[in-house]
mmCIF file of C-alpha atoms in Angstrom:
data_model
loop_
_atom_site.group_PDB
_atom_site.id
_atom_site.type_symbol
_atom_site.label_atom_id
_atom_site.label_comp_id
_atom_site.label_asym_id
_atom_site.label_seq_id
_atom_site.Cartn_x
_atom_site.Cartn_y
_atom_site.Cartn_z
ATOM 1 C CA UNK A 98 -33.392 -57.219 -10.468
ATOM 2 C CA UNK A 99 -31.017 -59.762 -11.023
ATOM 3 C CA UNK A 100 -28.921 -59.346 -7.571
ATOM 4 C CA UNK A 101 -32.646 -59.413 -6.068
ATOM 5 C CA UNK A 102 -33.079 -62.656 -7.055
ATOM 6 C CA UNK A 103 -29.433 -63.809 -6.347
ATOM 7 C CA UNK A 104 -29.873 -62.364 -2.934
ATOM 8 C CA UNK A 105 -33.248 -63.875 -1.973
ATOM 9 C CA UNK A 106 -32.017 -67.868 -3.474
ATOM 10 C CA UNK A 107 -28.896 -66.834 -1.380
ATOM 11 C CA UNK A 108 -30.671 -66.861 1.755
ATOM 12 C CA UNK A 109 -33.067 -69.182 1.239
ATOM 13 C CA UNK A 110 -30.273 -72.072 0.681
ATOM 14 C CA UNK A 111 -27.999 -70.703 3.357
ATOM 15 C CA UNK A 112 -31.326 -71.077 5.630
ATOM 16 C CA UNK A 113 -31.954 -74.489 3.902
ATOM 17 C CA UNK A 114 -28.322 -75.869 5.280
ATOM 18 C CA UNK A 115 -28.776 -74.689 8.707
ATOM 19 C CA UNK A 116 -32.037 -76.588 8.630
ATOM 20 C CA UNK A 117 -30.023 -79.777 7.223
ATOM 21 C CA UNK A 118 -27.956 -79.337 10.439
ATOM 22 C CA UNK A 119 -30.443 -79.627 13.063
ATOM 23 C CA UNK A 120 -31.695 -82.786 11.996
ATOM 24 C CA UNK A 121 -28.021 -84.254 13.501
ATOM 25 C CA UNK A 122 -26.819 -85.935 10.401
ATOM 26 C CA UNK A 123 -24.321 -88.400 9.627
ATOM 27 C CA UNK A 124 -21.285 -86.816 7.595
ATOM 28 C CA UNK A 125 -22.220 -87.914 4.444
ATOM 29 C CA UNK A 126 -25.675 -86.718 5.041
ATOM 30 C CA UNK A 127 -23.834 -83.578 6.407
ATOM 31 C CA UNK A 128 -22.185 -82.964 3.201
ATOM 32 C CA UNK A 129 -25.460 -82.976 0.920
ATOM 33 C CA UNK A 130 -27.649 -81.183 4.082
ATOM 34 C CA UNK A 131 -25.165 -78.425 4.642
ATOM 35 C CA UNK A 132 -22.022 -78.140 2.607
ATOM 36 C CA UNK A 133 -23.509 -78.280 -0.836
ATOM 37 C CA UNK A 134 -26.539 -75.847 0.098
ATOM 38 C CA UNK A 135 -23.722 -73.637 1.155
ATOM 39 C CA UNK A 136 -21.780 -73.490 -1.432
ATOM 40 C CA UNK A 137 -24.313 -72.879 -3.852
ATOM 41 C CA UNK A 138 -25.741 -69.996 -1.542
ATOM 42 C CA UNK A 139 -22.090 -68.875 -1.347
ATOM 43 C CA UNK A 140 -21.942 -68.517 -5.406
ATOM 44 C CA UNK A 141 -24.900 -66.893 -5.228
ATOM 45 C CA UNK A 142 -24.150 -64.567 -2.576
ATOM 46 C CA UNK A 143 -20.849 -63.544 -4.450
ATOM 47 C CA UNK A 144 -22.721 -63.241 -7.849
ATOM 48 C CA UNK A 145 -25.151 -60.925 -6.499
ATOM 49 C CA UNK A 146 -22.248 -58.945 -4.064
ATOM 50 C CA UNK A 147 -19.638 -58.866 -7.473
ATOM 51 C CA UNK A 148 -22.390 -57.240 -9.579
ATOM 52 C CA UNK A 149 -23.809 -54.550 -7.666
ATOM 53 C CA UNK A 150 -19.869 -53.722 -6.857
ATOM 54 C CA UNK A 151 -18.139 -50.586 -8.740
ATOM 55 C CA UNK A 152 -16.433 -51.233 -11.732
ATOM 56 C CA UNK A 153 -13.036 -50.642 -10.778
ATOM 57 C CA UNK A 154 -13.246 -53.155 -7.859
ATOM 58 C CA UNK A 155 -14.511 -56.146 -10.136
ATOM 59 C CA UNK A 156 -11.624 -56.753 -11.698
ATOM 60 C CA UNK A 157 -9.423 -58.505 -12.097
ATOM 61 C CA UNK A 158 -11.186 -61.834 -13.081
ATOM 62 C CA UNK A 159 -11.000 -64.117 -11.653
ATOM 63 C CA UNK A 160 -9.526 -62.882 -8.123
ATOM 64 C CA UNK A 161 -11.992 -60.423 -6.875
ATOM 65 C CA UNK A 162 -15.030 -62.845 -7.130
ATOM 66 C CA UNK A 163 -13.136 -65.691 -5.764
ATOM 67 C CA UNK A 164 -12.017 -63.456 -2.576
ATOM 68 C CA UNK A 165 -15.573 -62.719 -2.163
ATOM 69 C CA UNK A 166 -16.125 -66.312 -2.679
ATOM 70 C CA UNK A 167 -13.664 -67.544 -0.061
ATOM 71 C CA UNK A 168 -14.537 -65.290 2.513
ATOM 72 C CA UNK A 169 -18.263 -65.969 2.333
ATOM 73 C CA UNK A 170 -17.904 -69.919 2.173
ATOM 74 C CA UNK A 171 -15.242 -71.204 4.874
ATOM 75 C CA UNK A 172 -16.529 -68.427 7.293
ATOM 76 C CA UNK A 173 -19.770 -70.118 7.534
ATOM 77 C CA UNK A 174 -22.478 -67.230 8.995
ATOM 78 C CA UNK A 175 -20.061 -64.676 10.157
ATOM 79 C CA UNK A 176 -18.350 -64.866 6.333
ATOM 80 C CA UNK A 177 -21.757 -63.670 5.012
ATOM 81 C CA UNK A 178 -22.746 -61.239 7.084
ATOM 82 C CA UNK A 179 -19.068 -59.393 7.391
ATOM 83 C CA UNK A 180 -18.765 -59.151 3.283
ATOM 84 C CA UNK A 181 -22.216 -57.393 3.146
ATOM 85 C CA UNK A 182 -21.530 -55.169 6.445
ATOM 86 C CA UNK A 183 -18.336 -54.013 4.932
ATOM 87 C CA UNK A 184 -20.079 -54.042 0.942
ATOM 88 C CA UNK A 185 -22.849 -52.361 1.340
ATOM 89 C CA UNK A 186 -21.880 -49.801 3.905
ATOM 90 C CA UNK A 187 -19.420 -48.422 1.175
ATOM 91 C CA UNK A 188 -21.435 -48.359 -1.947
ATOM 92 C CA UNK A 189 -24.830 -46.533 0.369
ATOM 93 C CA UNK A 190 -23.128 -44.149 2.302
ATOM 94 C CA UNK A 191 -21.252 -41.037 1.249
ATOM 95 C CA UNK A 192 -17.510 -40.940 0.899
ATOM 96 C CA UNK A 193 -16.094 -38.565 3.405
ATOM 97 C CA UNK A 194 -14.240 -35.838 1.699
ATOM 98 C CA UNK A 195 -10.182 -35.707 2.457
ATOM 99 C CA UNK A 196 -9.322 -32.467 3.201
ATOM 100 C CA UNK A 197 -6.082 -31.961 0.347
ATOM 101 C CA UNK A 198 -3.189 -30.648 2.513
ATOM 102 C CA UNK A 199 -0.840 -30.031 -0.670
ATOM 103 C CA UNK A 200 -1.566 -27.528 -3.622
ATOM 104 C CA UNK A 201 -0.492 -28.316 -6.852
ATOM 105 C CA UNK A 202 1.829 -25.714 -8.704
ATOM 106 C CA UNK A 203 3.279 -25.608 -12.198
ATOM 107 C CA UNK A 204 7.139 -25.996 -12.539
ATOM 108 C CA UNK A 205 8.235 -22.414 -11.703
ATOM 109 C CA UNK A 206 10.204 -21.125 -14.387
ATOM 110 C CA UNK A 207 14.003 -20.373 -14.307
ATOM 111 C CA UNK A 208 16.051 -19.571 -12.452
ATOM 112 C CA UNK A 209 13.980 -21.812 -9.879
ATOM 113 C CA UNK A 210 14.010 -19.661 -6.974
ATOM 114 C CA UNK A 211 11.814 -20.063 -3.648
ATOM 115 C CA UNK A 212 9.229 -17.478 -4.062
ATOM 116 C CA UNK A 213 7.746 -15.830 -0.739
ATOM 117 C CA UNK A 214 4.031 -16.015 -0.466
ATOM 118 C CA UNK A 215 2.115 -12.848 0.957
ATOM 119 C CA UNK A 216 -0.378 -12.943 3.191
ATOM 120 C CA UNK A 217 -2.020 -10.551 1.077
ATOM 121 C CA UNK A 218 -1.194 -8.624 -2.540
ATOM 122 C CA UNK A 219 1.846 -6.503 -2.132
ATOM 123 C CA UNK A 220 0.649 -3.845 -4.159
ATOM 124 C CA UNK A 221 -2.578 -4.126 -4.257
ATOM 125 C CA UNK A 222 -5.545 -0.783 -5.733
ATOM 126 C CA UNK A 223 -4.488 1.273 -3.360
ATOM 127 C CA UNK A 224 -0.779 1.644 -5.079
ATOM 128 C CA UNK A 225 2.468 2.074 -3.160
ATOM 129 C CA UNK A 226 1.754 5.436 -1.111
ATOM 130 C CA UNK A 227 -0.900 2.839 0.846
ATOM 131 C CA UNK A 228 1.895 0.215 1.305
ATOM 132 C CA UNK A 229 3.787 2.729 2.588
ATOM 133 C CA UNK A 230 1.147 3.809 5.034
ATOM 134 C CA UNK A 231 -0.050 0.828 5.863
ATOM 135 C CA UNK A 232 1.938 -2.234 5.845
ATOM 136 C CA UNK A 233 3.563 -3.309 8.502
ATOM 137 C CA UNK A 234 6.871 -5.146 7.212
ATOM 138 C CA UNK A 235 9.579 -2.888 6.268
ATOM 139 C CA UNK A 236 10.699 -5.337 3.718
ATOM 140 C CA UNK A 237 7.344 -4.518 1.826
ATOM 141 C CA UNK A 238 7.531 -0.619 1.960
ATOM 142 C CA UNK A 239 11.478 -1.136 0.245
ATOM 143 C CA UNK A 240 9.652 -3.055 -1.999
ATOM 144 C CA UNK A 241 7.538 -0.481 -2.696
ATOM 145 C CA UNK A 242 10.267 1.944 -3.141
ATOM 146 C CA UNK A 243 12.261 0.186 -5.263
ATOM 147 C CA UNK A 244 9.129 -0.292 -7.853
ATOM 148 C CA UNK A 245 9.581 3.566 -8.249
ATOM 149 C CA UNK A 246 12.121 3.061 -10.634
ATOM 150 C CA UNK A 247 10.449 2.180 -12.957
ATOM 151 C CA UNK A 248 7.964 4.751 -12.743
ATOM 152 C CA UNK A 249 7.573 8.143 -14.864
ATOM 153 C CA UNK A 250 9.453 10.979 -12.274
ATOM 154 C CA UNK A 251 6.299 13.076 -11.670
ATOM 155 C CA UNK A 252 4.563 9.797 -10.018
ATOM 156 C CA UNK A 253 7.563 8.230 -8.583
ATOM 157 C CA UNK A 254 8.610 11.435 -6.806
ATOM 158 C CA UNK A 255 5.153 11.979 -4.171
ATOM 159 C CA UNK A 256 6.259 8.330 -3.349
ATOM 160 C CA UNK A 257 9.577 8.739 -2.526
ATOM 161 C CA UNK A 258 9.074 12.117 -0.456
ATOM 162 C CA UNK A 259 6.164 9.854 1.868
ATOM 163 C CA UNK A 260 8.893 7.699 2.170
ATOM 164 C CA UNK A 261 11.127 10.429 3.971
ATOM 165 C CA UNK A 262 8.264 10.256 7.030
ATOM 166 C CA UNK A 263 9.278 6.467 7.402
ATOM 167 C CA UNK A 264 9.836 5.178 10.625
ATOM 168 C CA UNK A 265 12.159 2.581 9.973
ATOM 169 C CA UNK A 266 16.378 4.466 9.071
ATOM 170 C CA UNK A 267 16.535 2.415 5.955
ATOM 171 C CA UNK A 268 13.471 3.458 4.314
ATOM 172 C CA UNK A 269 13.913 6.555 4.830
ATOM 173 C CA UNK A 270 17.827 6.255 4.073
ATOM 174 C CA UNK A 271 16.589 4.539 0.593
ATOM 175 C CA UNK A 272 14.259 7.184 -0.261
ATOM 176 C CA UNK A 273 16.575 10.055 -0.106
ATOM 177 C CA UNK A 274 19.178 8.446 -2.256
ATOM 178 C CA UNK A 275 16.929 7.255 -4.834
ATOM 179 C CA UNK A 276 15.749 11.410 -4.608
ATOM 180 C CA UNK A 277 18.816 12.654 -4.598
ATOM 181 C CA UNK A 278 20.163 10.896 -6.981
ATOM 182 C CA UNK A 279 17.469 11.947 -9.640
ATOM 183 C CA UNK A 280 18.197 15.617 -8.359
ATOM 184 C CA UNK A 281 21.710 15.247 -9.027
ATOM 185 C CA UNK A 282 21.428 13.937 -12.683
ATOM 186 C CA UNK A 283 19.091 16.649 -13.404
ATOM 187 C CA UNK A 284 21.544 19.025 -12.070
ATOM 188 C CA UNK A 285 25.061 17.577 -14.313
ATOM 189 C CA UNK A 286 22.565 17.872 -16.908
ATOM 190 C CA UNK A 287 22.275 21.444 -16.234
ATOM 191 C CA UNK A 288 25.859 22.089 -15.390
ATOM 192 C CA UNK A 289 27.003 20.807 -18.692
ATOM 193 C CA UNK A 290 24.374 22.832 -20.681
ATOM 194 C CA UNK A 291 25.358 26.188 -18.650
ATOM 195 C CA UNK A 292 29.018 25.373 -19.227
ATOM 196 C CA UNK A 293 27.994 24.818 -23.235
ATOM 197 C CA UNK A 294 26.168 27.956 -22.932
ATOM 198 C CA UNK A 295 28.900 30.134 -22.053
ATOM 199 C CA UNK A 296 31.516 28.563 -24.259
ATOM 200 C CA UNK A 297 29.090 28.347 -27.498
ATOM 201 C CA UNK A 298 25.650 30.448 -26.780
ATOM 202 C CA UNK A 299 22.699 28.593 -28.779
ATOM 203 C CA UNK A 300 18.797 28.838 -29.017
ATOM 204 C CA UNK A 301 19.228 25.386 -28.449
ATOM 205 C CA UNK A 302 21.202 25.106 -25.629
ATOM 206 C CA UNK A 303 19.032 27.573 -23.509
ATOM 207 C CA UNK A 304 15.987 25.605 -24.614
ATOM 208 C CA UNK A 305 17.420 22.832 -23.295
ATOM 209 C CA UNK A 306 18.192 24.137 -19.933
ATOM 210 C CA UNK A 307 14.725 25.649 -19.253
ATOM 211 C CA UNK A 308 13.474 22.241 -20.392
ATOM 212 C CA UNK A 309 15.633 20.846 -17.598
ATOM 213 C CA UNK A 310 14.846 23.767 -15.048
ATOM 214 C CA UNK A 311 11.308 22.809 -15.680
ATOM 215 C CA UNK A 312 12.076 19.028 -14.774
ATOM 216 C CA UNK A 313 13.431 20.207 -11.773
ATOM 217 C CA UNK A 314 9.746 22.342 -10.515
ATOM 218 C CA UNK A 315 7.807 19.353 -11.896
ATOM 219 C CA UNK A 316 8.795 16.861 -10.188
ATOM 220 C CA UNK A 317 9.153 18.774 -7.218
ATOM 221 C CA UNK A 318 12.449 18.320 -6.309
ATOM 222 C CA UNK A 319 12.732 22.678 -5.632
ATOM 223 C CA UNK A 320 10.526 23.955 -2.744
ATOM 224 C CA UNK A 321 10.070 27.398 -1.514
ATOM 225 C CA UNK A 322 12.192 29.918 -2.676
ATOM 226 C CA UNK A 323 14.470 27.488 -4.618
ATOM 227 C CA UNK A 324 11.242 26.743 -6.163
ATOM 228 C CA UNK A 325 11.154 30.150 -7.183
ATOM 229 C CA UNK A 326 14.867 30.817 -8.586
ATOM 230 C CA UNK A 327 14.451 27.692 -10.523
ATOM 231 C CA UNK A 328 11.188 28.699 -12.494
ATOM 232 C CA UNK A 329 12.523 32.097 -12.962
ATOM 233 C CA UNK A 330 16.027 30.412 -14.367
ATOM 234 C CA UNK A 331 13.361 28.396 -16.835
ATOM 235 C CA UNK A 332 11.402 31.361 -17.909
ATOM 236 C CA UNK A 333 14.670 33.350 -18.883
ATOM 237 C CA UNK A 334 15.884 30.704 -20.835
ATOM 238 C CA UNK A 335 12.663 29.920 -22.663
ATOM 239 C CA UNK A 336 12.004 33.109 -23.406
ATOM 240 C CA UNK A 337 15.346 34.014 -24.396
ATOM 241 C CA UNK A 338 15.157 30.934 -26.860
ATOM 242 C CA UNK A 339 11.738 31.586 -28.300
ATOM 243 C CA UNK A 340 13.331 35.267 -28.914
ATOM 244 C CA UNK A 341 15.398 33.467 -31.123
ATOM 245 C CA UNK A 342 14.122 30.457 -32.652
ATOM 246 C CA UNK A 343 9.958 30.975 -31.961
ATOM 247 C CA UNK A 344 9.045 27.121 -31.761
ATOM 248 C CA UNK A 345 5.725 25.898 -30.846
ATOM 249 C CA UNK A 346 6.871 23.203 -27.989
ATOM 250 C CA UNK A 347 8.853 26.269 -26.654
ATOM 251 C CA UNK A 348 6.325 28.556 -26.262
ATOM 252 C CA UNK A 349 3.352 25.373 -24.709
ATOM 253 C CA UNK A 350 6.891 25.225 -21.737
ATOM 254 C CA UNK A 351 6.852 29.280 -21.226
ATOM 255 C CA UNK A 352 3.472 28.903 -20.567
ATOM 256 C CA UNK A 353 2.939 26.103 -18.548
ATOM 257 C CA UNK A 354 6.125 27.711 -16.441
ATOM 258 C CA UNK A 355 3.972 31.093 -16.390
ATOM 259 C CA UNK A 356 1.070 29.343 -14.985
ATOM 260 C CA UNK A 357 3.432 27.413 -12.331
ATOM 261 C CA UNK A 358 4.662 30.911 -11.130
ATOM 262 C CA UNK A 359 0.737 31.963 -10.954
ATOM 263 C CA UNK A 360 0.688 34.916 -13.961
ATOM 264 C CA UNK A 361 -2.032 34.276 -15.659
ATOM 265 C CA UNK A 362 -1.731 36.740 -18.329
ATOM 266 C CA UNK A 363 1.770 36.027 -19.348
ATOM 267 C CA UNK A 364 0.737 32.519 -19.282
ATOM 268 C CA UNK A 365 -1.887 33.706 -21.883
ATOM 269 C CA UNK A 366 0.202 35.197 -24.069
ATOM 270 C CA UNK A 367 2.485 32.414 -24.189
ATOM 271 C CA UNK A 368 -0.381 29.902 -25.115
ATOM 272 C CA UNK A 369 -1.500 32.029 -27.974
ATOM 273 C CA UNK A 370 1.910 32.693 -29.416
ATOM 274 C CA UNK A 371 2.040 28.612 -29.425
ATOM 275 C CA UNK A 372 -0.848 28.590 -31.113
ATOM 276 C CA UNK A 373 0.427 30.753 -33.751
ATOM 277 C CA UNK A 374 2.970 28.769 -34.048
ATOM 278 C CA UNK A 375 0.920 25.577 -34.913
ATOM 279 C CA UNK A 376 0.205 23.884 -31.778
ATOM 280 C CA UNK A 377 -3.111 22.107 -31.770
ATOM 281 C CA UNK A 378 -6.201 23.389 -29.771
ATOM 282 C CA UNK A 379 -6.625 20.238 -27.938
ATOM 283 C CA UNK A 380 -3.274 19.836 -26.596
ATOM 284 C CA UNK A 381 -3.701 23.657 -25.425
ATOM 285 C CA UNK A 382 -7.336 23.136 -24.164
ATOM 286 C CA UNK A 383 -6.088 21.665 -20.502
ATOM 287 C CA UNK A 384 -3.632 24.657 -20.364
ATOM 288 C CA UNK A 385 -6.109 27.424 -21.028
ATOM 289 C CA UNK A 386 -8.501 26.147 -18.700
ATOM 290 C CA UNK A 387 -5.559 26.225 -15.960
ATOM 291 C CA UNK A 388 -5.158 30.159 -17.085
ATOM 292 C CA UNK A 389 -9.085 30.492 -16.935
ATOM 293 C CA UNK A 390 -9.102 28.942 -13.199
ATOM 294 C CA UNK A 391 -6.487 31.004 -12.244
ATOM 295 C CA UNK A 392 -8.682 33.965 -13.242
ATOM 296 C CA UNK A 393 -12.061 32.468 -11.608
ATOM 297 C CA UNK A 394 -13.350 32.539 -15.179
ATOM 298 C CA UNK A 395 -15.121 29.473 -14.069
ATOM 299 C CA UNK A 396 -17.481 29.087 -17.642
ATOM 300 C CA UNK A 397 -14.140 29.031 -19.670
ATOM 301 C CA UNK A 398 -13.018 26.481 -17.565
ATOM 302 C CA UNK A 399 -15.571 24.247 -19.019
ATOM 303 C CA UNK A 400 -15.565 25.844 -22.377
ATOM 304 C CA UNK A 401 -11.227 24.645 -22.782
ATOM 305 C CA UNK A 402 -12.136 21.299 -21.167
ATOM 306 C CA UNK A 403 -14.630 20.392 -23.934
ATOM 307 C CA UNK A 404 -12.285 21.087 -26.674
ATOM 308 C CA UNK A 405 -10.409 18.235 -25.479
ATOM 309 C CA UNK A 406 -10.451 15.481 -27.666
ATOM 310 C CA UNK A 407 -12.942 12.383 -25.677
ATOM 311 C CA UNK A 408 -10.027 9.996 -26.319
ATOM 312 C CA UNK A 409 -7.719 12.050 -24.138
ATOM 313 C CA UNK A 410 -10.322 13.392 -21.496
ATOM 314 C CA UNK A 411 -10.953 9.693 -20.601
ATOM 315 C CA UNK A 412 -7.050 9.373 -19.681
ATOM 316 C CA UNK A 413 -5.413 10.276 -16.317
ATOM 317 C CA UNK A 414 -5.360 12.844 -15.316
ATOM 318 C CA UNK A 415 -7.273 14.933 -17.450
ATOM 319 C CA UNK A 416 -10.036 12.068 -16.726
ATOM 320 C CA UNK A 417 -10.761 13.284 -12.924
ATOM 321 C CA UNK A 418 -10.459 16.661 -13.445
ATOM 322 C CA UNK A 419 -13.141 16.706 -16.596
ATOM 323 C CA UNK A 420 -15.609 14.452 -14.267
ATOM 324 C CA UNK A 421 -15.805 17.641 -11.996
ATOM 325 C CA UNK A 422 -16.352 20.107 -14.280
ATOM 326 C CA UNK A 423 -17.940 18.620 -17.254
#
């Protein structure tokens, strides 16, 4: 309300000295018919102009009222007018966003190196086996196979065997080192534990090596007939160490090699002499309903699944295959 009333005395005394003008007066009469009425419409002006301004721009005192001040008085008319044209313009009409053409970052942590933005996430739901499908870069798809190292053998192994279809010599060079050499430390482990075997014959040392034959089927690192000789090397040595020194964990590996080889009924028997031996029904559960398949006793099937504990049926990848059945 106030600036309302600054703004209408404003005007009227600005008109008031133009007024004073056309009556062609002498300069003293000049002075009190035009100057004065000015001024005092100029204070007015720049009292009702400084308080409708933000805060930020009314300060400090006394400069910004005084260059409103100055610029409204000895620009008689055109003063006036240009302060309000470029006052209110700015406080009516909305700001123009700036588009920000920088993003701000935290201080990247040591050792301060340049890190490479992807277009999109380099391993993103789909897992590696869809980086190496899809992406494009080669640089990506070594990623991806270097990231196997760190991952357990039965899921790093699928990978690494996709990678052998590459296109590109290096992934494909990568991939069957980082295979082979996993074959060949299974294998010194063997060689050492055959070479123990003859030298000093153990329980121990034969369960040992059918643990390791196993490794070498699980991961499938033996195909076809290799495949074949190495689960039979396994089964000798398992059995030929349960004859010995019956063990529970023993007798679970006999049968899971028994169902690997497809005999069901050996299989079986092996599960049952484990349990005997203490092993608990739930950790036998998803081994007996792999016998029971094998069979096409489909209703035992879902029978072994339910004695699975929920905690572990909700876990890969028990946790797709009890979805199905259950």
């Amino acid at each position: 309300m106030t600036s309302k009333w600054l703004f209408s005395g404003a005007l009227a005394f600005e008109l008031g000295s133009w007024g004073g003008l056309l009556s062609n007066p002498s300069i003293i009469e000049g002075v009190y018919l035009y100057v004065v009425p000015h001024a005092v419409a100029s204070v007015m002006l720049t009292a009702a102009l400084w308080l409708v301004l933000p805060k930020r721009y009314r300060f400090p005192l006394p400069w910004s009222p005084l260059l409103l001040f100055s610029l409204i008085f000895f620009i008689p008319v055109a003063g006036a007018v240009g302060v309000m044209l470029g006052v209110f313009p700015g406080l009516y009409l909305p700001r123009r966003e700036v588009e920000q053409g920088w993003q701000l970052t935290r201080m990247p942590s040591l050792p301060y190196r340049a890190v490479h933005e992807w277009h999109s996430p380099l391993f993103n739901d789909g897992g590696l086996q869809d980086v190496l499908q899809l992406a494009g870069d080669s640089e990506r798809r070594l990623s991806a196979l270097l990231a196997t190292r760190a991952m357990p053998g039965n899921d790093a192994v699928p990978v690494l065997k996709l990678a052998l279809r590459d296109p590109e010599d290096d992934v494909r060079l990568l991939a069957y080192s980082m295979l082979d050499q996993r074959e060949n430390h299974i294998n010194q482990h063997i060689e050492r534990l055959l070479e123990r075997q003859a030298n000093t014959p153990s329980a121990a040392t034969r369960a040992a090596l059918a643990g390791w034959y196993w490794e070498l089927a699980y991961l499938g690192l033996a195909q076809g007939g290799v495949l074949q000789h190495v689960l039979q090397q396994a089964l000798e040595h398992a059995d030929a160490a349960l004859r010995s020194e019956p063990s529970g964990d023993l007798a679970v590996l006999a049968g899971r090699i028994q169902i690997a080889r497809g005999q069901a009924v050996e299989a079986r028997r092996f599960l049952e002499q484990a349990a005997d031996l203490g092993v608990g029904a739930s950790r036998l559960a998803p081994l007996q309903a792999e016998v029971a398949f094998l069979e096409h006793r489909y209703s035992e099937v879902v029978n072994q699944l339910r004695r699975i504990s929920p905690a572990r049926r909700a876990k890969p990848p028990l946790a797709a295959t009890v979805g199905y059945w259950l």
